[in-house]
């Protein structure tokens, strides 16, 4: 049975607090208090989390963060702990985004520690995996994603998890305005699903996981992705900064 779709906005480092608040208010107005047919998650940067959390109170729109550190407390200047995210009522957290892997040298091991920290602290990790253009050209797209996924899920106790979201984001299409072909994404989703089935069981995969696509999705392309049976939603960057675009994507998801 197809799963309820989940649409996640990743606003990256684009908005100051005042702009974030405006955008959230617009989205609440447009989406209503309860996007019932679709799960909607907003991931602002850290600073406005507290403010956004208050704005989302009483709505069905959920809050997520863009990153997490794996220690609970201590001498880690500049980091944000799971406890801090909980205090801001975050339910989701993006982990291992390609921009962090590339720009901040996050390794598979670090991503794994973050996933474990999220799960142990009742946060739902949104684990990003995806190949670069060079890796794809070298015919390694599946092996790269497989390696990232196996590393990210190592020693994760599923029975502690509320849910785990896997976001397939081919690195080379992010921010280009040109997504991969929906069938291309679906092919990777088949691989990811098969891997999870082997790692756990089809029943556990079904119980704990949703697998989504990210990379230049907009309101025009959204339906083509959501039509694919195995694509459970989308992690949206650029288009999530525009009210009409993001609302269009959520509405497209509500049709499937
Ligand atoms: P774009 O939608 O801007 O391509 O970004 C995708 C992404 O990186 C979401 O995490």
Coordinates of C-alpha atoms and ligand atoms in Angstrom, one line a residue:
X1 CA 0.0 0.0 0.0
X2 CA 1.4 3.5 -0.8
X3 CA 2.5 5.4 2.2
X4 CA 1.3 8.8 3.3
X5 CA 3.6 11.3 1.5
X6 CA 5.9 13.5 3.4
X7 CA 7.1 16.9 2.1
X8 CA 10.1 18.4 3.9
X9 CA 11.3 22.0 3.3
X10 CA 15.0 22.5 3.7
X11 CA 15.6 26.2 3.9
X12 CA 19.3 25.8 4.2
X13 CA 21.1 29.1 5.2
X14 CA 18.8 31.4 3.2
X15 CA 16.6 33.2 5.6
X16 CA 17.1 35.5 8.6
X17 CA 14.6 35.0 11.5
X18 CA 12.1 37.8 10.3
X19 CA 12.0 36.2 6.8
X20 CA 11.5 32.8 8.3
X21 CA 8.6 34.0 10.4
X22 CA 6.9 35.6 7.4
X23 CA 7.3 32.5 5.3
X24 CA 5.9 30.2 8.1
X25 CA 2.9 32.5 8.6
X26 CA 2.2 32.4 4.9
X27 CA 2.5 28.7 4.8
X28 CA 0.1 28.2 7.7
X29 CA -2.4 30.5 6.0
X30 CA -2.2 28.6 2.7
X31 CA -2.0 25.1 4.0
X32 CA -4.5 25.5 6.7
X33 CA -3.9 24.2 10.2
X34 CA -4.0 20.6 9.1
X35 CA -2.5 19.2 5.9
X36 CA -4.2 15.9 6.7
X37 CA -3.3 13.9 3.6
X38 CA 0.3 14.8 3.6
X39 CA 3.0 15.2 6.4
X40 CA 4.6 18.6 6.1
X41 CA 7.9 19.3 7.8
X42 CA 9.7 22.7 7.9
X43 CA 13.5 22.8 8.5
X44 CA 14.6 26.4 9.2
X45 CA 18.1 27.2 10.4
X46 CA 18.8 26.9 14.1
X47 CA 18.2 30.5 15.3
X48 CA 14.5 30.7 14.4
X49 CA 13.6 27.2 15.6
X50 CA 12.2 28.4 18.9
X51 CA 10.0 31.1 17.2
X52 CA 8.8 28.7 14.5
X53 CA 8.0 26.1 17.1
X54 CA 5.6 28.6 18.7
X55 CA 4.0 29.5 15.4
X56 CA 3.4 25.9 14.6
X57 CA 1.7 25.1 17.9
X58 CA -1.8 23.8 17.3
X59 CA -1.1 23.1 13.6
X60 CA -0.3 19.8 12.0
X61 CA 2.9 21.2 10.4
X62 CA 6.0 19.6 12.0
X63 CA 9.3 21.1 12.8
X64 CA 12.8 19.8 11.8
X65 CA 16.4 20.9 12.2
X66 CA 19.1 20.9 9.5
X67 CA 21.7 19.2 11.5
X68 CA 22.5 17.7 15.0
X69 CA 25.6 16.9 17.0
X70 CA 25.9 13.5 18.5
X71 CA 27.0 14.3 22.1
X72 CA 24.3 15.3 24.6
X73 CA 26.4 18.0 26.3
X74 CA 30.0 19.2 26.8
X75 CA 32.9 21.1 25.4
X76 CA 31.9 21.3 21.7
X77 CA 31.9 25.0 20.8
X78 CA 29.3 25.9 18.2
X79 CA 27.5 22.6 18.2
X80 CA 23.8 21.9 18.7
X81 CA 22.8 18.9 20.9
X82 CA 19.8 16.6 20.6
X83 CA 18.5 18.1 23.9
X84 CA 18.5 21.5 22.4
X85 CA 16.5 20.3 19.5
X86 CA 14.0 18.7 21.8
X87 CA 13.7 21.9 23.8
X88 CA 12.7 23.6 20.5
X89 CA 10.0 20.9 19.9
X90 CA 11.8 19.5 16.8
X91 CA 10.6 16.1 15.7
X92 CA 12.8 15.7 12.7
X93 CA 16.4 16.3 11.8
X94 CA 18.3 16.3 8.5
X95 CA 21.5 14.2 8.7
X96 CA 24.3 13.8 6.2
X97 CA 23.1 16.3 3.7
X98 CA 25.6 16.4 0.7
X99 CA 26.3 20.0 1.4
X100 CA 27.6 19.0 4.9
X101 CA 29.5 16.0 3.5
X102 CA 31.2 18.1 0.8
X103 CA 31.7 21.5 2.6
X104 CA 32.3 20.3 6.1
X105 CA 33.9 16.9 5.4
X106 CA 31.3 14.9 7.2
X107 CA 32.2 11.3 6.9
X108 CA 29.9 8.2 6.9
X109 CA 31.0 7.6 10.5
X110 CA 30.0 11.0 11.6
X111 CA 26.6 10.6 9.8
X112 CA 26.1 7.3 11.6
X113 CA 26.8 8.9 15.1
X114 CA 24.3 11.6 14.3
X115 CA 21.6 9.1 13.2
X116 CA 22.1 7.1 16.4
X117 CA 21.9 10.3 18.5
X118 CA 18.7 11.3 16.7
X119 CA 17.1 8.0 17.2
X120 CA 18.2 7.7 20.9
X121 CA 16.6 11.1 21.5
X122 CA 13.3 10.4 19.9
X123 CA 14.0 12.5 16.8
X124 CA 13.2 11.3 13.3
X125 CA 16.4 11.3 11.2
X126 CA 16.1 12.3 7.5
X127 CA 19.2 10.6 6.2
X128 CA 20.5 12.0 2.9
X129 CA 22.3 9.8 0.5
X130 CA 23.2 10.4 -3.2
X131 CA 26.0 10.1 -5.7
X132 CA 28.1 12.9 -7.4
X133 CA 28.2 13.4 -11.1
X134 CA 31.6 11.8 -11.3
X135 CA 30.4 8.7 -9.3
X136 CA 27.4 8.4 -11.6
X137 CA 29.6 8.7 -14.7
X138 CA 31.8 6.0 -13.3
X139 CA 28.8 3.7 -13.0
X140 CA 29.0 3.8 -9.2
X141 CA 25.7 5.4 -8.3
X142 CA 24.2 2.3 -6.6
X143 CA 27.3 1.3 -4.8
X144 CA 27.9 4.8 -3.4
X145 CA 24.3 5.0 -2.1
X146 CA 24.5 1.5 -0.7
X147 CA 27.7 2.3 1.1
X148 CA 26.3 5.5 2.6
X149 CA 23.2 3.8 3.7
X150 CA 24.8 0.8 5.3
X151 CA 27.2 3.1 7.2
X152 CA 24.5 5.5 8.3
X153 CA 22.3 2.6 9.7
X154 CA 25.1 0.7 11.4
X155 CA 24.1 -0.2 15.0
X156 CA 20.9 1.8 14.8
X157 CA 18.3 0.2 17.1
X158 CA 15.1 0.1 15.1
X159 CA 12.9 -0.6 18.1
X160 CA 14.1 2.8 19.5
X161 CA 13.1 4.6 16.3
X162 CA 9.8 6.4 15.8
X163 CA 10.6 6.4 12.1
X164 CA 13.5 6.8 9.7
X165 CA 13.3 8.8 6.5
X166 CA 15.8 8.1 3.7
X167 CA 16.2 10.9 1.2
X168 CA 17.8 10.0 -2.1
X169 CA 19.3 13.3 -3.3
X170 CA 21.6 12.9 -6.4
X171 CA 24.2 15.6 -5.6
X172 CA 24.6 16.7 -9.2
X173 CA 21.0 17.9 -9.6
X174 CA 20.7 19.8 -6.4
X175 CA 20.0 23.5 -7.1
X176 CA 20.2 23.1 -10.8
X177 CA 16.4 23.3 -11.5
X178 CA 16.7 20.0 -13.4
X179 CA 15.7 17.0 -11.4
X180 CA 16.6 13.4 -12.5
X181 CA 13.9 11.6 -14.4
X182 CA 11.3 10.2 -12.1
X183 CA 12.0 6.7 -13.4
X184 CA 15.6 7.2 -12.6
X185 CA 14.8 8.1 -9.0
X186 CA 12.3 5.2 -8.7
X187 CA 15.1 2.8 -9.8
X188 CA 17.2 4.0 -6.9
X189 CA 14.3 3.7 -4.6
X190 CA 13.8 0.1 -5.6
X191 CA 17.5 -0.5 -4.7
X192 CA 17.2 1.2 -1.4
X193 CA 14.0 -0.7 -0.5
X194 CA 15.6 -4.0 -1.4
X195 CA 18.6 -3.1 0.7
X196 CA 16.4 -2.3 3.7
X197 CA 14.4 -5.5 3.2
X198 CA 17.7 -7.5 3.4
X199 CA 19.1 -5.6 6.3
X200 CA 15.9 -5.9 8.3
X201 CA 12.7 -7.5 6.9
X202 CA 10.1 -6.2 4.5
X203 CA 7.7 -5.8 7.5
X204 CA 10.2 -3.8 9.5
X205 CA 11.1 -1.7 6.5
X206 CA 7.5 -1.0 6.0
X207 CA 6.9 -0.2 9.6
X208 CA 9.9 2.2 10.1
X209 CA 10.9 3.7 6.8
X210 CA 9.8 6.2 4.2
X211 CA 12.0 6.7 1.1
X212 CA 11.8 10.1 -0.5
X213 CA 13.5 12.0 -3.4
X214 CA 15.2 15.4 -3.3
X215 CA 16.9 17.5 -6.0
X216 CA 15.3 20.4 -8.0
X217 CA 11.7 19.3 -7.3
X218 CA 9.2 22.1 -8.0
X219 CA 5.4 22.4 -8.3
X220 CA 5.6 21.4 -12.0
X221 CA 7.7 18.2 -11.6
X222 CA 6.3 17.1 -8.2
X223 CA 3.4 15.0 -9.6
X224 CA 5.7 13.0 -11.9
X225 CA 7.7 11.9 -8.8
X226 CA 4.7 11.3 -6.6
X227 CA 3.1 9.1 -9.3
X228 CA 6.0 6.6 -8.8
X229 CA 4.7 4.0 -6.4
X230 CA 7.9 3.8 -4.2
X231 CA 8.5 7.6 -3.9
X232 CA 7.1 8.5 -0.5
X233 CA 7.6 12.3 -0.7
X234 CA 10.3 14.9 -1.3
X235 CA 13.0 16.9 0.4
X236 CA 12.7 20.3 -1.2
X237 CA 15.3 23.1 -1.3
X238 CA 14.9 26.1 -3.5
X239 CA 11.2 25.7 -4.3
X240 CA 10.4 25.5 -0.6
X241 CA 11.4 29.1 -0.2
X242 CA 8.5 30.2 -2.4
X243 CA 5.0 30.0 -0.9
X244 CA 3.2 29.1 -4.1
X245 CA 5.8 26.6 -5.2
X246 CA 5.9 24.8 -1.8
X247 CA 2.1 24.8 -1.5
X248 CA 1.9 23.4 -5.1
X249 CA 4.2 20.6 -4.1
X250 CA 2.2 19.7 -1.0
X251 CA -1.0 19.8 -3.0
X252 CA 0.5 17.6 -5.7
X253 CA 1.4 15.1 -3.0
X254 CA -2.1 15.1 -1.6
X255 CA -3.4 13.6 -4.9
X256 CA -1.5 10.4 -4.4
Ligands
LIG1 P1 16.9 21.9 -4.4 O1 15.5 21.5 -4.3 O2 17.2 23.3 -4.3 O3 17.6 21.2 -5.6 O4 17.6 21.3 -3.1 C1 17.4 20.0 -2.7 C2 18.1 19.8 -1.4 O5 19.3 19.8 -1.3 C3 17.1 19.5 -0.3 O6 17.8 19.1 0.8

